[in-house]
Coordinates of C-alpha atoms in Angstrom, one line a residue:
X232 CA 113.3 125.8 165.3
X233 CA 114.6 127.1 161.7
X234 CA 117.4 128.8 163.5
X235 CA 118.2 125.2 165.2
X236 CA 117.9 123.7 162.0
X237 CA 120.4 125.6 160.2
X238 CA 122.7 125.5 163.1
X239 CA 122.6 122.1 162.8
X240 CA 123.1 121.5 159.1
X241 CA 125.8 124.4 159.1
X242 CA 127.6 122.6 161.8
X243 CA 127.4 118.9 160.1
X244 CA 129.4 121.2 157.2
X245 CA 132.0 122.5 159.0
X246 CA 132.8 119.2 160.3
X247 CA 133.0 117.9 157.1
X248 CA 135.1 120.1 156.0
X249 CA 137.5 120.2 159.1
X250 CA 140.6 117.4 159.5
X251 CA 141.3 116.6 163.1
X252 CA 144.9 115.9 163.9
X253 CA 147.0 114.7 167.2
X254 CA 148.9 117.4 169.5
X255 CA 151.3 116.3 171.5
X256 CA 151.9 118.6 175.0
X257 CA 155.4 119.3 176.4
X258 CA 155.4 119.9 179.6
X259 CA 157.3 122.6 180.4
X260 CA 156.7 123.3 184.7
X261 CA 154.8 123.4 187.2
X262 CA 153.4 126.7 188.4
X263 CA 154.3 127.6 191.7
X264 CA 150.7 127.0 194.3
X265 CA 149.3 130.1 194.5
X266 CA 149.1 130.1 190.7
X267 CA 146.2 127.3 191.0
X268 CA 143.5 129.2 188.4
X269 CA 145.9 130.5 185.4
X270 CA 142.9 131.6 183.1
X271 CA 145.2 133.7 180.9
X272 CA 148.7 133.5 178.9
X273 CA 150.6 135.9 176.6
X274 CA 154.2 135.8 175.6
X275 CA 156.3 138.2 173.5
X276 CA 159.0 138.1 171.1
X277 CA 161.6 138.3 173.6
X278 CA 159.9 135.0 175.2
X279 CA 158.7 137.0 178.4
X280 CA 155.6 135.3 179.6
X281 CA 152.6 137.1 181.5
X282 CA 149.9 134.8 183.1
X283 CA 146.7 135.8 185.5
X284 CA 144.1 134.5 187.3
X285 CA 140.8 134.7 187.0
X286 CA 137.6 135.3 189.8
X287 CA 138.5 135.4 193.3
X288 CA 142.5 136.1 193.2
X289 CA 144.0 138.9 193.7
X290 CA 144.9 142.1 191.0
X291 CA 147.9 141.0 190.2
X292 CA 150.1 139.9 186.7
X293 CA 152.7 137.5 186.9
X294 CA 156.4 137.6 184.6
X295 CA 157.0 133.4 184.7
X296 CA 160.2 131.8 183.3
X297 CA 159.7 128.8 180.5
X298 CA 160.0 126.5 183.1
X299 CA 156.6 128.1 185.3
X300 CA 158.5 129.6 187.8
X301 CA 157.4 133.6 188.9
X302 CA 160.2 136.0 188.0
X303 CA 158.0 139.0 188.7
X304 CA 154.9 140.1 190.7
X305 CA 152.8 143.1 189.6
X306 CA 149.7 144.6 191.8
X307 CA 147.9 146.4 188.7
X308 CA 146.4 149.6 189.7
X309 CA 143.4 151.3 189.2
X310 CA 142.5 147.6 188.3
X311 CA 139.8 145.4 190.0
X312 CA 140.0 141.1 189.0
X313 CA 136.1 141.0 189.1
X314 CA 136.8 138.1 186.4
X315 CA 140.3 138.2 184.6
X316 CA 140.4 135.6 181.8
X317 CA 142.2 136.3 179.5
X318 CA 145.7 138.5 178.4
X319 CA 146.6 139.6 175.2
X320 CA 149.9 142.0 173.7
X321 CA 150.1 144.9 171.2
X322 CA 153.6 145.0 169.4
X323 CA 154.2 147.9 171.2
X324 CA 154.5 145.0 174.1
X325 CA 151.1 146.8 175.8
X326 CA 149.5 144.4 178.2
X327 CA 145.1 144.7 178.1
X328 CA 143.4 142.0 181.0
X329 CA 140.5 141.0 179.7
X330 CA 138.2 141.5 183.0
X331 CA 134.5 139.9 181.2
X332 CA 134.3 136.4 182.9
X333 CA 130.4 136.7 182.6
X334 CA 128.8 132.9 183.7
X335 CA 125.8 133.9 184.5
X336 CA 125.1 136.5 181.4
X337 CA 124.1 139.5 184.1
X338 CA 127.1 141.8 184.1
X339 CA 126.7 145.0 182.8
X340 CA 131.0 146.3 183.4
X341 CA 132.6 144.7 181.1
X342 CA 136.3 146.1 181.2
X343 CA 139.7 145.3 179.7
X344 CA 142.3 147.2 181.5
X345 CA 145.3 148.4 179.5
X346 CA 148.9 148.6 180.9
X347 CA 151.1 150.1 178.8
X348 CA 154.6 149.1 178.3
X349 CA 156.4 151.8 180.3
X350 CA 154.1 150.9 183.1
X351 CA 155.6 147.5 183.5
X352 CA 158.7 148.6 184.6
X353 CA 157.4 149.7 187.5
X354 CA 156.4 147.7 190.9
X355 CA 152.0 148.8 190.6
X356 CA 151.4 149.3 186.7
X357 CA 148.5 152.0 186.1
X358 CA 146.0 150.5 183.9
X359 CA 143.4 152.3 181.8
X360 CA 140.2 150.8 181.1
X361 CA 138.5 150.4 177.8
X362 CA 134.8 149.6 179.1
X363 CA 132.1 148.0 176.3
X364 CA 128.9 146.2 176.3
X365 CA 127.2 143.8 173.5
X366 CA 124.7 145.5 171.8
X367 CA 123.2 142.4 171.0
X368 CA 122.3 141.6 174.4
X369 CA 118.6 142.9 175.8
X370 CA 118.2 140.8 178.9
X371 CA 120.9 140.3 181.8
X372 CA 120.5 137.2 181.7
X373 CA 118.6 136.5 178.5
X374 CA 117.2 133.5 178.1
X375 CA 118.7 129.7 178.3
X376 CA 118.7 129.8 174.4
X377 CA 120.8 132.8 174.4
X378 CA 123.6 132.8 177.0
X379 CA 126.3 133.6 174.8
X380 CA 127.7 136.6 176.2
X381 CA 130.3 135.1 178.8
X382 CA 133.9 135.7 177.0
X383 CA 137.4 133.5 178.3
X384 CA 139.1 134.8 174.6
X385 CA 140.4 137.5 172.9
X386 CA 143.9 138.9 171.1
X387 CA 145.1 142.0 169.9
X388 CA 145.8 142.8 165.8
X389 CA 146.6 146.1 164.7
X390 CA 144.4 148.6 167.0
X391 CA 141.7 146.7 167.4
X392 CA 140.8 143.9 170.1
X393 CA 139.0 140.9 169.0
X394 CA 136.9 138.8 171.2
X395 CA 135.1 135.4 171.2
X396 CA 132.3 134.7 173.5
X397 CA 131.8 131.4 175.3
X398 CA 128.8 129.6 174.3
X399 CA 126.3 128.5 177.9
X400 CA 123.3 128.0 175.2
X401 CA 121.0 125.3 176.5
X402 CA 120.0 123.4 174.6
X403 CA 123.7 123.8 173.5
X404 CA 124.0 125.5 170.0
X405 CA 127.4 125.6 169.3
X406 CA 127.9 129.3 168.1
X407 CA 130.8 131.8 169.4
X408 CA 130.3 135.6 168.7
X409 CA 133.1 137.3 167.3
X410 CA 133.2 141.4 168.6
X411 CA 136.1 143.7 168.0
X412 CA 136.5 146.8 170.3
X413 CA 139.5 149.8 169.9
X414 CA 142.6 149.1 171.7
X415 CA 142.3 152.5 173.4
X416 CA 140.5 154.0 176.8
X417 CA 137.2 154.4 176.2
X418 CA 133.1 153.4 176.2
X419 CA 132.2 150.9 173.1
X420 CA 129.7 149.3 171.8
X421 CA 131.4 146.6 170.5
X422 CA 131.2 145.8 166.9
X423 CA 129.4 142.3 166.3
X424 CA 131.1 140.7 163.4
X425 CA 129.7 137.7 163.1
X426 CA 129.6 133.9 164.2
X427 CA 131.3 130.9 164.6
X428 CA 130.3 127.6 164.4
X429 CA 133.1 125.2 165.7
X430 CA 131.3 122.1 166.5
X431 CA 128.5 120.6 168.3
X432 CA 129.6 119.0 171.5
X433 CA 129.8 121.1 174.8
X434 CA 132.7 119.5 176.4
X435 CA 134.8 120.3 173.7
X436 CA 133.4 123.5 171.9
X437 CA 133.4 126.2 174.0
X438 CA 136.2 128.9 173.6
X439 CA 137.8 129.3 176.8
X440 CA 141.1 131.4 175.1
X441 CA 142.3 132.8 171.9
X442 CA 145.5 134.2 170.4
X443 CA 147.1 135.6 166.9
X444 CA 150.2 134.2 165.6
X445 CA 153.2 137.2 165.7
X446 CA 153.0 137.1 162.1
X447 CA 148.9 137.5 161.8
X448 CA 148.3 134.6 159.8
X449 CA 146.6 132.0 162.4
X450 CA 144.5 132.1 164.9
X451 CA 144.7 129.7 167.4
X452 CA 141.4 129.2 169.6
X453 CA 141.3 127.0 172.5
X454 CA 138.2 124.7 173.8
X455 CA 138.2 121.8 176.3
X456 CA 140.7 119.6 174.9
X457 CA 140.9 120.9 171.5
X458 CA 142.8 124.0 169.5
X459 CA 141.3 125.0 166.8
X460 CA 143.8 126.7 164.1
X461 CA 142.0 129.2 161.6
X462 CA 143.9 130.3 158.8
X463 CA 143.0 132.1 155.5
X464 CA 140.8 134.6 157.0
X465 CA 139.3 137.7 156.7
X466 CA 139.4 139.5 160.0
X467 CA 135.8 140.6 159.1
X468 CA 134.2 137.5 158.6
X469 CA 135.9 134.7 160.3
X470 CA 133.4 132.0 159.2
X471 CA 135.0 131.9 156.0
X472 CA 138.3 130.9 157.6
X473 CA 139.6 127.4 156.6
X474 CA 139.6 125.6 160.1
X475 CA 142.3 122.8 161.5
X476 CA 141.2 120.6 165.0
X477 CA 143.9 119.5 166.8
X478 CA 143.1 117.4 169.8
X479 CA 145.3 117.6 172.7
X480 CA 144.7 114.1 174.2
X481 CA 144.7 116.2 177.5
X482 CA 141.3 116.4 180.1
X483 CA 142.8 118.4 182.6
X484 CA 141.0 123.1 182.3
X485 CA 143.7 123.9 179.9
X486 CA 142.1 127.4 180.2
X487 CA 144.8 129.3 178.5
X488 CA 147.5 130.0 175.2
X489 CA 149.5 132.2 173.7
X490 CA 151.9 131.8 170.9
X491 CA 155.8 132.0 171.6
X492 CA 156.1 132.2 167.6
X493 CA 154.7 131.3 164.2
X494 CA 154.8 127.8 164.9
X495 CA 154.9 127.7 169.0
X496 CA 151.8 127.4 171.4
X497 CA 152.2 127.7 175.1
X498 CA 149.2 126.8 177.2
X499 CA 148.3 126.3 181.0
X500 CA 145.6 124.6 183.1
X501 CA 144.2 125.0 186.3
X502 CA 144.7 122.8 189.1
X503 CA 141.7 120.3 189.9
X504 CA 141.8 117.7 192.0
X505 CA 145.9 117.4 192.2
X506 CA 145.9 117.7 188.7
X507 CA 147.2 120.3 185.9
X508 CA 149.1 123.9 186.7
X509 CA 151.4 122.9 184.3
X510 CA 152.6 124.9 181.5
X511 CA 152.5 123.5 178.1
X512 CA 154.5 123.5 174.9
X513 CA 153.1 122.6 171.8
X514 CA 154.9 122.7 168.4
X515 CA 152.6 123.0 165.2
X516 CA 153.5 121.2 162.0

């Protein structure tokens, strides 16, 4: 009940201390229809853009053009899409998958696969796997006031890969986990680096993708209808970051983003109910 408390109060804080401002979405395409579940986007500096889809499809990448269309195909090897949400970029231009979807809080393979650059050239990249668990987590599941181990976000910055859990509390708390793991093959505990308190309502709070600016100085985090922009951070403690809301007037799964540059967001949602599989532009001020 303390920990509730202070949740609470620590929340009404933030809030205070957060400005919410108005994003408004380009669309840029449609994504062909068997791209119905885009759960992850990275582009590079060249402005090559890698999306995949999450539980259920098939082990593959996918090179699209700025208008959504699929330049390139890629059957990733040694590679298995138990729950693929998210992708994420070294400057090297290495790709890692982010294969944790965890829902239900049970899985105990957590794996992001890693394709390095020279295996993109060819037809079935080889992918290594750099496999972790949370050492916070006793139970799988734990209990209702403790499912915070699914993950739909993380991004790369300078050998390390940063990760943000996706909140399933009930009663709903609020609170993302922030984990870092090494960028190369391997068996980690990942290290817990603390919390983040982004707001209070579920619809709109949950992270569901993440990305670093080329230039590492923001952080874009996306929820249900919102991006929240943290800059001034410490990579170590990101609660201390100052925070920016921008609400995308949108309530289609926009499930993934990536930046193009500095000031450049691209983001996709998911087809439901003949809505979305767009891809999105979204200029920052």
């Amino acid at each position: 009940m303390i920990r509730i408390s202070f949740i609470l109060a620590f929340c009404a804080l933030q809030a205070c201390a957060q400005r919410t401002y108005y994003g408004q979405l380009e669309i840029l395409g449609k994504f062909p229809s068997k791209l119905t579940e885009v759960s992850g986007l990275e582009a590079n500096s060249h402005g090559d853009i890698w999306v995949v889809q999450d539980s259920g499809n098939k082990d593959e990448i996918y090179k699209v053009d700025s208008t959504a269309q699929v330049l390139k195909t890629y059957k990733i090897d040694h590679a298995k899409n138990k729950d693929w949400e998210d992708l994420a970029m070294d400057s090297h231009g290495n790709l890692y998958i982010g294969d944790f979807g965890n829902n239900s809080n049970e899985r105990k393979d957590l794996t992001i696969y890693k394709v390095s650059h020279t295996e993109l050239d060819k037809k079935e990249p080889n992918a290594k796997k750099i496999r972790f668990n949370y050492p916070e987590q006793k139970r799988f599941p734990p209990k209702k006031n403790k499912l915070l181990f699914d993950t739909e976000g993380f991004f790369h910055w300078q050998g390390f890969l940063y990760i943000f859990t996706k909140n399933r509390t009930r009663p709903y708390t609020g609170e993302t986990l922030v984990y870092r793991v090494p960028d190369t093959e391997g068996d980690y505990d990942a290290e817990f680096l603390g919390s983040l308190f982004l707001c209070m309502d579920q619809d709109h709070c949950s992270v569901t993708g993440a990305d670093i600016s080329p230039d590492g100085k923001s952080i874009a985090l996306l929820t249900y209808g919102f991006v929240f922009l943290l800059t001034d951070f410490d990579f170590l403690d990101l609660s201390k970051a100052q925070s920016k809301t921008i609400d995308l007037n949108c309530d289609t799964q926009i499930e993934s983003i990536g930046f193009l540059d500095n000031g450049t967001l691209l983001l996709a949602d998911e087809e439901r109910k003949k809505t979305g599989r767009n891809l999105y532009r979204l200029r920052l001020n």
